[in-house]
CSV table of C-alpha atoms in Angstrom, one decimal:
chain,number,residue,atom,x,y,z
P,1,UNK,CA,52.4,43.5,36.1
P,2,UNK,CA,50.9,40.1,36.1
P,3,UNK,CA,51.5,38.1,32.7
P,4,UNK,CA,48.4,35.7,32.7
P,5,UNK,CA,46.0,38.7,31.7
P,6,UNK,CA,48.2,40.0,28.9
P,7,UNK,CA,49.0,36.2,28.0
P,8,UNK,CA,44.9,35.8,27.8
P,9,UNK,CA,44.4,39.2,25.7
P,10,UNK,CA,47.0,38.6,23.2
P,11,UNK,CA,45.7,35.1,22.5
P,12,UNK,CA,42.1,36.3,22.1
P,13,UNK,CA,43.2,38.9,20.1
P,14,UNK,CA,45.3,36.7,18.2
P,15,UNK,CA,42.5,34.4,17.0
P,16,UNK,CA,39.7,37.1,16.2
P,17,UNK,CA,41.2,37.5,12.5
P,18,UNK,CA,41.0,33.5,12.4
P,19,UNK,CA,37.7,33.3,13.9
P,20,UNK,CA,36.2,36.1,11.4
P,21,UNK,CA,37.6,34.0,8.5
P,22,UNK,CA,36.0,31.0,9.8
P,23,UNK,CA,32.6,32.9,10.3
P,24,UNK,CA,32.7,34.4,6.8
P,25,UNK,CA,33.6,30.7,5.2
P,26,UNK,CA,30.6,29.0,7.4
P,27,UNK,CA,28.3,32.1,6.2
P,28,UNK,CA,29.3,31.5,2.5
P,29,UNK,CA,28.7,27.5,3.1
P,30,UNK,CA,25.3,28.3,4.3
P,31,UNK,CA,24.5,30.7,1.7
P,32,UNK,CA,25.2,28.0,-1.0
P,33,UNK,CA,23.2,25.4,0.5
P,34,UNK,CA,19.2,25.2,-0.7
P,35,UNK,CA,17.4,27.4,1.6
P,36,UNK,CA,13.6,26.3,2.8
P,37,UNK,CA,11.8,29.1,4.7
P,38,UNK,CA,8.2,27.4,5.0
P,39,UNK,CA,7.0,23.9,4.3
P,40,UNK,CA,7.2,23.3,0.8
P,41,UNK,CA,9.6,26.0,-0.3
P,42,UNK,CA,13.0,25.6,-1.3
P,43,UNK,CA,15.5,27.9,-3.1
P,44,UNK,CA,15.5,25.4,-5.9
P,45,UNK,CA,11.6,26.0,-6.4
P,46,UNK,CA,11.2,27.8,-9.8
P,47,UNK,CA,7.9,28.1,-12.2
P,48,UNK,CA,5.4,25.5,-13.5
P,49,UNK,CA,2.5,25.4,-16.1
P,50,UNK,CA,0.9,23.3,-18.2
P,51,UNK,CA,3.6,22.3,-21.1
P,52,UNK,CA,1.4,19.6,-23.0
P,53,UNK,CA,-1.9,17.6,-22.4
P,54,UNK,CA,-3.7,15.0,-24.6
P,55,UNK,CA,-7.3,13.4,-24.2
P,56,UNK,CA,-7.7,10.9,-21.8
P,57,UNK,CA,-10.2,8.5,-24.1
P,58,UNK,CA,-9.5,5.4,-21.1
P,59,UNK,CA,-11.4,7.6,-18.7
P,60,UNK,CA,-13.6,9.1,-21.0
P,61,UNK,CA,-15.0,6.1,-22.1
P,62,UNK,CA,-15.4,4.0,-19.3
P,63,UNK,CA,-17.5,6.4,-17.8
P,64,UNK,CA,-19.4,6.3,-20.7
P,65,UNK,CA,-19.6,2.4,-21.0
P,66,UNK,CA,-20.9,2.3,-17.4
P,67,UNK,CA,-23.3,5.6,-18.0
P,68,UNK,CA,-24.8,4.0,-20.8
P,69,UNK,CA,-25.3,0.5,-19.1
P,70,UNK,CA,-29.3,0.0,-18.4
P,71,UNK,CA,-28.4,-3.3,-16.3
P,72,UNK,CA,-29.7,-0.8,-13.3
P,73,UNK,CA,-32.1,2.2,-13.6
P,74,UNK,CA,-30.9,3.8,-10.2
P,75,UNK,CA,-27.2,4.0,-10.8
P,76,UNK,CA,-24.9,6.9,-12.3
P,77,UNK,CA,-25.9,8.1,-15.8
P,78,UNK,CA,-24.3,11.6,-15.6
P,79,UNK,CA,-22.9,14.0,-12.6
P,80,UNK,CA,-20.6,17.0,-12.4
P,81,UNK,CA,-18.3,17.8,-9.2
P,82,UNK,CA,-15.8,15.0,-10.1
P,83,UNK,CA,-13.3,14.2,-7.2
P,84,UNK,CA,-11.6,10.5,-6.4
P,85,UNK,CA,-9.8,8.9,-3.5
P,86,UNK,CA,-7.7,5.8,-4.1
P,87,UNK,CA,-8.7,3.2,-1.2
P,88,UNK,CA,-6.1,1.1,0.8
P,89,UNK,CA,-7.4,-2.2,-1.2
P,90,UNK,CA,-6.8,-0.6,-4.8
P,91,UNK,CA,-10.1,0.5,-5.5
P,92,UNK,CA,-11.2,3.9,-6.2
P,93,UNK,CA,-13.7,5.9,-4.9
P,94,UNK,CA,-15.3,8.6,-7.3
P,95,UNK,CA,-17.4,11.5,-5.5
P,96,UNK,CA,-20.0,13.7,-7.6
P,97,UNK,CA,-22.2,16.4,-6.8
P,98,UNK,CA,-25.5,16.8,-8.7
P,99,UNK,CA,-26.3,13.7,-10.6
P,100,UNK,CA,-28.6,12.1,-13.2
P,101,UNK,CA,-29.7,8.3,-12.8
P,102,UNK,CA,-32.4,6.3,-15.0
P,103,UNK,CA,-32.3,5.0,-18.3
P,104,UNK,CA,-30.7,5.8,-21.6
P,105,UNK,CA,-32.2,5.7,-24.9
P,106,UNK,CA,-30.7,4.9,-28.0
P,107,UNK,CA,-30.6,7.5,-30.8
P,108,UNK,CA,-32.2,9.7,-32.1
P,109,UNK,CA,-33.3,12.2,-29.4
P,110,UNK,CA,-36.4,13.8,-28.9
P,111,UNK,CA,-34.8,16.8,-30.7
P,112,UNK,CA,-33.9,14.4,-34.0
P,113,UNK,CA,-30.2,14.5,-33.0
P,114,UNK,CA,-28.1,11.3,-33.4
P,115,UNK,CA,-27.6,11.5,-29.5
P,116,UNK,CA,-28.4,8.9,-26.7
P,117,UNK,CA,-30.8,10.1,-24.7
P,118,UNK,CA,-32.2,9.8,-20.6
P,119,UNK,CA,-35.5,8.9,-19.5
P,120,UNK,CA,-36.8,8.5,-16.0
P,121,UNK,CA,-37.6,5.0,-15.0
P,122,UNK,CA,-37.6,5.5,-11.4
P,123,UNK,CA,-40.4,8.2,-11.4
P,124,UNK,CA,-40.5,12.2,-11.3
P,125,UNK,CA,-37.4,13.5,-12.5
P,126,UNK,CA,-34.0,11.5,-13.3
P,127,UNK,CA,-32.0,14.3,-11.5
P,128,UNK,CA,-30.6,13.4,-8.2
P,129,UNK,CA,-30.1,16.0,-5.7
P,130,UNK,CA,-27.2,16.2,-4.6
P,131,UNK,CA,-24.5,13.8,-4.5
P,132,UNK,CA,-23.6,10.3,-5.2
P,133,UNK,CA,-20.5,8.1,-5.2
P,134,UNK,CA,-19.3,5.4,-7.9
P,135,UNK,CA,-17.0,2.5,-6.6
P,136,UNK,CA,-14.3,1.6,-9.5
P,137,UNK,CA,-12.2,-1.8,-9.3
P,138,UNK,CA,-8.8,-2.1,-8.9
P,139,UNK,CA,-8.9,-3.0,-12.7
P,140,UNK,CA,-10.3,0.6,-13.3
P,141,UNK,CA,-13.6,-0.7,-14.2
P,142,UNK,CA,-16.5,1.2,-12.8
P,143,UNK,CA,-19.1,-1.1,-10.8
P,144,UNK,CA,-21.3,0.1,-8.4
P,145,UNK,CA,-23.4,3.3,-7.3
P,146,UNK,CA,-23.4,4.4,-3.9
P,147,UNK,CA,-26.8,6.7,-3.0
P,148,UNK,CA,-29.0,6.5,-0.1
P,149,UNK,CA,-32.8,5.7,-0.1
P,150,UNK,CA,-34.0,2.8,-2.0
P,151,UNK,CA,-33.9,1.8,-5.5
P,152,UNK,CA,-37.7,2.9,-6.3
P,153,UNK,CA,-36.7,6.1,-4.4
P,154,UNK,CA,-33.2,6.6,-4.5
P,155,UNK,CA,-31.6,9.9,-2.9
P,156,UNK,CA,-28.5,11.5,-1.7
P,157,UNK,CA,-25.3,9.4,-0.8
P,158,UNK,CA,-24.8,12.1,2.0
P,159,UNK,CA,-28.1,13.0,3.1
P,160,UNK,CA,-29.6,16.6,3.2
P,161,UNK,CA,-28.8,18.6,6.5
P,162,UNK,CA,-31.6,19.2,8.7
P,163,UNK,CA,-33.6,22.2,8.0
P,164,UNK,CA,-32.8,22.4,4.5
P,165,UNK,CA,-29.9,22.5,2.3
P,166,UNK,CA,-27.7,19.9,0.3
P,167,UNK,CA,-24.1,18.8,0.9
P,168,UNK,CA,-21.7,18.4,-2.3
P,169,UNK,CA,-18.8,16.1,-1.8
P,170,UNK,CA,-15.0,17.6,-2.5
P,171,UNK,CA,-12.0,16.2,-1.2
P,172,UNK,CA,-11.5,13.1,0.4
P,173,UNK,CA,-8.6,11.5,1.8
P,174,UNK,CA,-8.0,7.9,3.8
P,175,UNK,CA,-6.5,8.5,7.0
P,176,UNK,CA,-6.5,6.6,10.7
P,177,UNK,CA,-9.8,5.9,12.7
P,178,UNK,CA,-8.2,7.6,15.6
P,179,UNK,CA,-4.5,8.3,16.8
P,180,UNK,CA,-2.5,5.4,17.6
P,181,UNK,CA,-4.8,3.2,15.2
P,182,UNK,CA,-3.6,1.3,12.2
P,183,UNK,CA,-7.5,0.9,11.2
P,184,UNK,CA,-8.3,3.2,8.4
P,185,UNK,CA,-11.7,5.4,7.6
P,186,UNK,CA,-12.4,7.8,4.5
P,187,UNK,CA,-12.9,11.4,5.3
P,188,UNK,CA,-14.9,13.3,2.9
P,189,UNK,CA,-15.1,17.1,3.1
P,190,UNK,CA,-18.5,18.4,2.2
P,191,UNK,CA,-19.9,21.6,1.1
P,192,UNK,CA,-23.0,22.4,3.2
P,193,UNK,CA,-25.2,24.8,1.0
P,194,UNK,CA,-28.5,26.4,1.8
P,195,UNK,CA,-31.4,27.0,-0.6
P,196,UNK,CA,-31.0,30.7,-2.1
P,197,UNK,CA,-32.6,32.9,-5.0
P,198,UNK,CA,-31.4,35.0,-7.4
P,199,UNK,CA,-27.2,35.0,-7.7
P,200,UNK,CA,-27.6,32.1,-5.0
P,201,UNK,CA,-29.7,29.8,-7.3
P,202,UNK,CA,-26.9,27.2,-6.4
P,203,UNK,CA,-27.3,27.6,-3.0
P,204,UNK,CA,-25.8,29.8,-0.4
P,205,UNK,CA,-22.8,28.8,1.1
P,206,UNK,CA,-23.0,27.7,4.4
P,207,UNK,CA,-20.0,25.7,6.3
P,208,UNK,CA,-17.7,22.8,5.4
P,209,UNK,CA,-18.3,19.4,7.0
P,210,UNK,CA,-16.5,15.9,7.4
P,211,UNK,CA,-18.0,12.7,6.5
P,212,UNK,CA,-16.7,9.6,7.8
P,213,UNK,CA,-17.0,6.1,5.5
P,214,UNK,CA,-16.0,2.8,7.0
P,215,UNK,CA,-13.2,0.7,5.4
P,216,UNK,CA,-13.9,-1.3,3.6
P,217,UNK,CA,-17.6,-1.1,3.2
P,218,UNK,CA,-18.0,2.4,2.9
P,219,UNK,CA,-20.9,3.0,5.1
P,220,UNK,CA,-21.4,6.1,6.1
P,221,UNK,CA,-21.0,7.0,9.8
P,222,UNK,CA,-21.4,10.3,10.5
P,223,UNK,CA,-21.3,13.8,9.6
P,224,UNK,CA,-19.6,16.6,11.7
P,225,UNK,CA,-18.9,20.5,11.2
P,226,UNK,CA,-15.3,21.0,10.6
P,227,UNK,CA,-15.5,25.0,9.8
P,228,UNK,CA,-18.9,26.9,10.6
P,229,UNK,CA,-19.9,30.1,8.7
P,230,UNK,CA,-17.2,32.1,8.6
P,231,UNK,CA,-19.1,35.5,8.0
P,232,UNK,CA,-22.4,36.6,8.6
P,233,UNK,CA,-22.1,37.9,4.9
P,234,UNK,CA,-22.8,34.4,2.5
P,235,UNK,CA,-20.8,36.2,-0.5
P,236,UNK,CA,-17.8,36.4,2.2
P,237,UNK,CA,-18.2,32.8,3.7
P,238,UNK,CA,-15.2,30.2,2.5
P,239,UNK,CA,-16.1,26.6,2.2
P,240,UNK,CA,-12.8,24.2,2.4
P,241,UNK,CA,-12.1,21.3,0.4
P,242,UNK,CA,-11.5,23.1,-3.3
P,243,UNK,CA,-8.3,21.0,-2.9
P,244,UNK,CA,-6.4,19.2,-0.4
P,245,UNK,CA,-2.6,18.3,-0.5
P,246,UNK,CA,-0.6,16.6,2.0
P,247,UNK,CA,2.8,17.8,2.9
P,248,UNK,CA,5.2,16.4,5.4
P,249,UNK,CA,2.9,16.0,8.7
P,250,UNK,CA,0.3,18.4,7.6
P,251,UNK,CA,-2.7,18.7,5.2
P,252,UNK,CA,-3.2,21.9,3.3
P,253,UNK,CA,-6.9,22.5,2.5
P,254,UNK,CA,-7.8,25.1,0.3
P,255,UNK,CA,-11.0,26.7,0.0
P,256,UNK,CA,-12.9,29.5,-1.7
P,257,UNK,CA,-15.7,32.3,-1.3
P,258,UNK,CA,-18.3,32.6,-3.3
P,259,UNK,CA,-19.2,36.5,-3.8
P,260,UNK,CA,-22.3,36.6,-6.3
P,261,UNK,CA,-21.2,39.8,-8.4
P,262,UNK,CA,-17.9,38.9,-9.0
P,263,UNK,CA,-16.7,36.7,-12.0
P,264,UNK,CA,-14.0,35.5,-9.8
P,265,UNK,CA,-13.6,34.1,-6.2
P,266,UNK,CA,-10.3,34.3,-3.9
P,267,UNK,CA,-8.4,31.2,-2.6
P,268,UNK,CA,-8.1,30.9,1.2
P,269,UNK,CA,-6.1,28.5,2.9
P,270,UNK,CA,-6.2,26.2,6.1
P,271,UNK,CA,-4.2,23.2,7.3
P,272,UNK,CA,-4.6,20.2,9.7
P,273,UNK,CA,-2.1,17.6,11.0
P,274,UNK,CA,-1.9,14.8,8.8
P,275,UNK,CA,-4.7,12.3,9.8
P,276,UNK,CA,-6.8,15.0,11.5
P,277,UNK,CA,-9.6,16.3,9.2
P,278,UNK,CA,-12.2,15.0,11.2
P,279,UNK,CA,-11.0,16.8,14.5
P,280,UNK,CA,-12.2,20.5,14.3
P,281,UNK,CA,-10.2,21.8,16.8
P,282,UNK,CA,-6.7,21.1,14.7
P,283,UNK,CA,-7.8,23.2,11.9
P,284,UNK,CA,-5.4,26.6,11.6
P,285,UNK,CA,-6.2,29.2,9.3
P,286,UNK,CA,-3.6,31.4,7.5
P,287,UNK,CA,-4.2,34.8,8.4
P,288,UNK,CA,-1.6,36.6,6.0
P,289,UNK,CA,1.2,36.4,8.4
P,290,UNK,CA,0.5,33.2,10.6
P,291,UNK,CA,-1.9,30.2,11.4
P,292,UNK,CA,-4.4,31.0,14.2
P,293,UNK,CA,-7.5,29.1,15.3
P,294,UNK,CA,-10.0,31.5,13.9
P,295,UNK,CA,-11.6,30.8,10.8
P,296,UNK,CA,-12.9,34.1,10.4
P,297,UNK,CA,-9.8,36.1,10.5
P,298,UNK,CA,-8.1,33.7,7.5
P,299,UNK,CA,-7.3,36.1,4.5
P,300,UNK,CA,-6.7,35.1,1.0
P,301,UNK,CA,-3.6,33.6,-0.2
P,302,UNK,CA,-4.6,34.1,-4.2
P,303,UNK,CA,-7.0,37.3,-4.1
P,304,UNK,CA,-9.7,38.2,-7.3
P,305,UNK,CA,-9.0,40.9,-9.3
P,306,UNK,CA,-8.5,41.8,-12.9
P,307,UNK,CA,-7.2,38.8,-14.4
P,308,UNK,CA,-6.3,37.0,-11.4
P,309,UNK,CA,-8.8,34.9,-9.6
P,310,UNK,CA,-10.2,31.4,-9.2
P,311,UNK,CA,-13.4,29.4,-9.8
P,312,UNK,CA,-15.2,28.4,-6.8
P,313,UNK,CA,-13.6,24.9,-7.6
P,314,UNK,CA,-10.0,24.1,-8.4
P,315,UNK,CA,-7.1,21.9,-7.9
P,316,UNK,CA,-3.8,22.3,-6.4
P,317,UNK,CA,-1.1,19.7,-6.8
P,318,UNK,CA,2.7,19.3,-6.1
P,319,UNK,CA,5.5,19.2,-8.7
P,320,UNK,CA,8.7,18.8,-7.2
P,321,UNK,CA,9.5,21.6,-4.6
P,322,UNK,CA,6.8,23.8,-6.6
P,323,UNK,CA,3.1,24.0,-6.0
P,324,UNK,CA,0.7,24.3,-8.9
P,325,UNK,CA,-3.1,25.2,-8.8
P,326,UNK,CA,-5.1,25.2,-12.0
P,327,UNK,CA,-8.5,26.8,-12.2
P,328,UNK,CA,-11.0,28.3,-14.9
P,329,UNK,CA,-9.7,31.1,-16.3
P,330,UNK,CA,-12.4,33.6,-14.6
P,331,UNK,CA,-9.9,36.6,-16.1
P,332,UNK,CA,-12.1,35.7,-19.5
P,333,UNK,CA,-15.2,36.8,-18.2
P,334,UNK,CA,-18.9,35.5,-19.0
P,335,UNK,CA,-19.1,32.6,-21.2
P,336,UNK,CA,-15.1,32.8,-22.3
P,337,UNK,CA,-14.3,32.4,-18.6
P,338,UNK,CA,-16.4,29.2,-18.7
P,339,UNK,CA,-14.4,27.8,-21.5
P,340,UNK,CA,-10.6,27.7,-20.5
P,341,UNK,CA,-8.1,26.6,-17.8
P,342,UNK,CA,-5.2,28.4,-16.6
P,343,UNK,CA,-2.4,28.0,-14.0
P,344,UNK,CA,-0.4,29.8,-11.0
P,345,UNK,CA,2.6,28.4,-9.2
P,346,UNK,CA,4.3,29.0,-5.9
P,347,UNK,CA,6.9,27.7,-3.8
P,348,UNK,CA,5.0,27.4,-0.7
P,349,UNK,CA,1.0,26.7,0.1
P,350,UNK,CA,0.4,30.4,1.3
P,351,UNK,CA,2.1,32.1,-1.8
P,352,UNK,CA,2.9,34.2,-3.1
P,353,UNK,CA,1.1,32.7,-6.1
P,354,UNK,CA,2.4,33.9,-9.7
P,355,UNK,CA,0.3,33.9,-12.8
P,356,UNK,CA,-2.0,33.3,-14.5
P,357,UNK,CA,0.3,31.1,-16.5
P,358,UNK,CA,-1.0,30.2,-20.1
P,359,UNK,CA,-4.6,29.4,-21.3
P,360,UNK,CA,-5.8,25.6,-21.9
P,361,UNK,CA,-9.1,24.9,-24.1
P,362,UNK,CA,-10.0,21.5,-23.2
P,363,UNK,CA,-12.3,19.8,-26.1
P,364,UNK,CA,-15.9,19.8,-25.4
P,365,UNK,CA,-18.4,16.9,-27.0
P,366,UNK,CA,-20.0,17.4,-30.3
P,367,UNK,CA,-23.3,19.6,-29.5
P,368,UNK,CA,-25.6,21.7,-32.1
P,369,UNK,CA,-25.3,24.8,-29.6
P,370,UNK,CA,-21.7,24.3,-28.9
P,371,UNK,CA,-21.5,28.1,-28.0
P,372,UNK,CA,-23.6,27.2,-24.4
P,373,UNK,CA,-21.5,24.6,-23.6
P,374,UNK,CA,-19.4,25.5,-20.3
P,375,UNK,CA,-15.9,23.9,-18.9
P,376,UNK,CA,-15.6,24.2,-15.1
P,377,UNK,CA,-14.4,22.3,-12.0
P,378,UNK,CA,-10.7,21.1,-13.2
P,379,UNK,CA,-9.5,18.2,-10.5
P,380,UNK,CA,-6.6,16.3,-10.3
P,381,UNK,CA,-6.7,12.9,-9.5
P,382,UNK,CA,-3.1,12.1,-8.4
P,383,UNK,CA,-3.4,8.3,-8.1
P,384,UNK,CA,-4.0,7.9,-11.9
P,385,UNK,CA,-0.6,9.7,-12.3
P,386,UNK,CA,1.5,7.6,-15.2
P,387,UNK,CA,4.6,8.4,-17.0
P,388,UNK,CA,5.2,11.9,-15.7
P,389,UNK,CA,1.4,12.8,-16.7
P,390,UNK,CA,-1.2,13.8,-14.5
P,391,UNK,CA,-4.7,12.8,-14.8
P,392,UNK,CA,-7.1,15.8,-14.8
P,393,UNK,CA,-10.7,15.8,-15.2
P,394,UNK,CA,-13.3,18.8,-16.3
P,395,UNK,CA,-17.1,18.9,-16.0
P,396,UNK,CA,-19.4,19.8,-18.9
P,397,UNK,CA,-22.7,21.6,-18.7
P,398,UNK,CA,-25.3,23.7,-20.9
P,399,UNK,CA,-25.7,27.3,-19.8
P,400,UNK,CA,-28.1,28.3,-22.4
P,401,UNK,CA,-29.9,31.7,-22.6
P,402,UNK,CA,-31.3,33.2,-19.7
P,403,UNK,CA,-34.4,32.0,-18.5
P,404,UNK,CA,-34.2,28.5,-20.6
P,405,UNK,CA,-33.7,25.2,-18.5
P,406,UNK,CA,-31.2,23.1,-18.8
P,407,UNK,CA,-32.8,20.1,-18.3
P,408,UNK,CA,-34.2,18.8,-21.9
P,409,UNK,CA,-30.7,19.6,-23.2
P,410,UNK,CA,-28.9,17.5,-20.7
P,411,UNK,CA,-31.4,14.7,-20.7
P,412,UNK,CA,-31.3,14.6,-24.6
P,413,UNK,CA,-27.4,14.6,-24.8
P,414,UNK,CA,-26.0,12.7,-22.0
P,415,UNK,CA,-22.2,13.4,-23.0
P,416,UNK,CA,-23.1,16.8,-21.8
P,417,UNK,CA,-23.1,16.3,-18.3
P,418,UNK,CA,-20.4,13.6,-17.9
P,419,UNK,CA,-16.6,14.1,-17.0
P,420,UNK,CA,-14.0,14.4,-19.5
P,421,UNK,CA,-10.3,13.6,-19.0
P,422,UNK,CA,-6.9,15.0,-20.0
P,423,UNK,CA,-3.7,13.9,-19.7
P,424,UNK,CA,-1.4,16.6,-18.6
P,425,UNK,CA,2.8,17.1,-18.7
P,426,UNK,CA,4.0,20.2,-15.9
P,427,UNK,CA,7.0,22.2,-17.4
P,428,UNK,CA,8.9,25.1,-16.4
P,429,UNK,CA,7.0,28.6,-17.0
P,430,UNK,CA,8.2,30.6,-20.1
P,431,UNK,CA,10.3,33.6,-20.0
């Protein structure tokens, strides 16, 4: 019998035990290394929550100073929907939804309270639908309000869409004007809402748009649709831009639905290649298993139900490998759910999301009818992070008994419709 084949057989048989031992050693080494199963996910990821907080009086005072300044009477004196973006030259653009303008009067107010109050010097009403922007200098001083229209008849900075409705600005980022260019622009995500009644008194969700602002002049160059109506049912339509987080080569954009009969909303997720928010064809939506083109097939990454759920406006930040979502505590229900914040955490943007974790009841400004003051729309401003503490804003509004209009209360106490700020430190989730 020839010996060569026998020699090869013996050689392979001899190597098998050694090869098996080598494979086991490699497997053990791989098991010991950190593992990444998805963008933003790591084996070392651990739960995070709000561990401590203090009021940030510096930003509170700066918005009060600017709002109370009567040098001009066509600029910002109050607003909600507080978002911000740091510009390349170090300035910060603050974006607001509904906005008050006009003159601030010294106390007492018409109710006899020791509160500054607001009057309409531009004629009609001091309430500006439906958005504005305020520019802050590199030194942190608010300097100028951006609106549309004229000083005598100001209008929204992002004009109302043709055919009715309005636009609320949400997250914004600085991006290249186009592929392969160093020129920058600001992309602002907008919520397009149409007039409604009953449960849709604040407008029916319609679509998500992207506005482009020039740099450094911040001229509005145009508005395009990014995500059209995702459902025939307005209560199931998802508006994207509640939060946007860049991670690696992607921008992850979170959205929410707005069911009129439910106390909470569900959170959804899209992603866009970094720098491509304005490219409608680049958007992809998480359907529970994979990314796909059709927005109507998206499924919640955090579903409402029981104590879980998000407000229509919430915020998401990264803390090391963990993702942290901060929202109104919708599990509180009714007025209680409009006074406190809570958080969730995950090791990837599409979950699973764990929580709610903890309950934070932020301070509200003094008012005779404190029980009617609502806290809502928590928003992170990562560009102002200092000493490991995140700047978090929240909005204040007056929600009185049904049928009682809020304007007289908000105009009678200007502190009630201005953002408040916290310095938040994140820490491990407790046992």
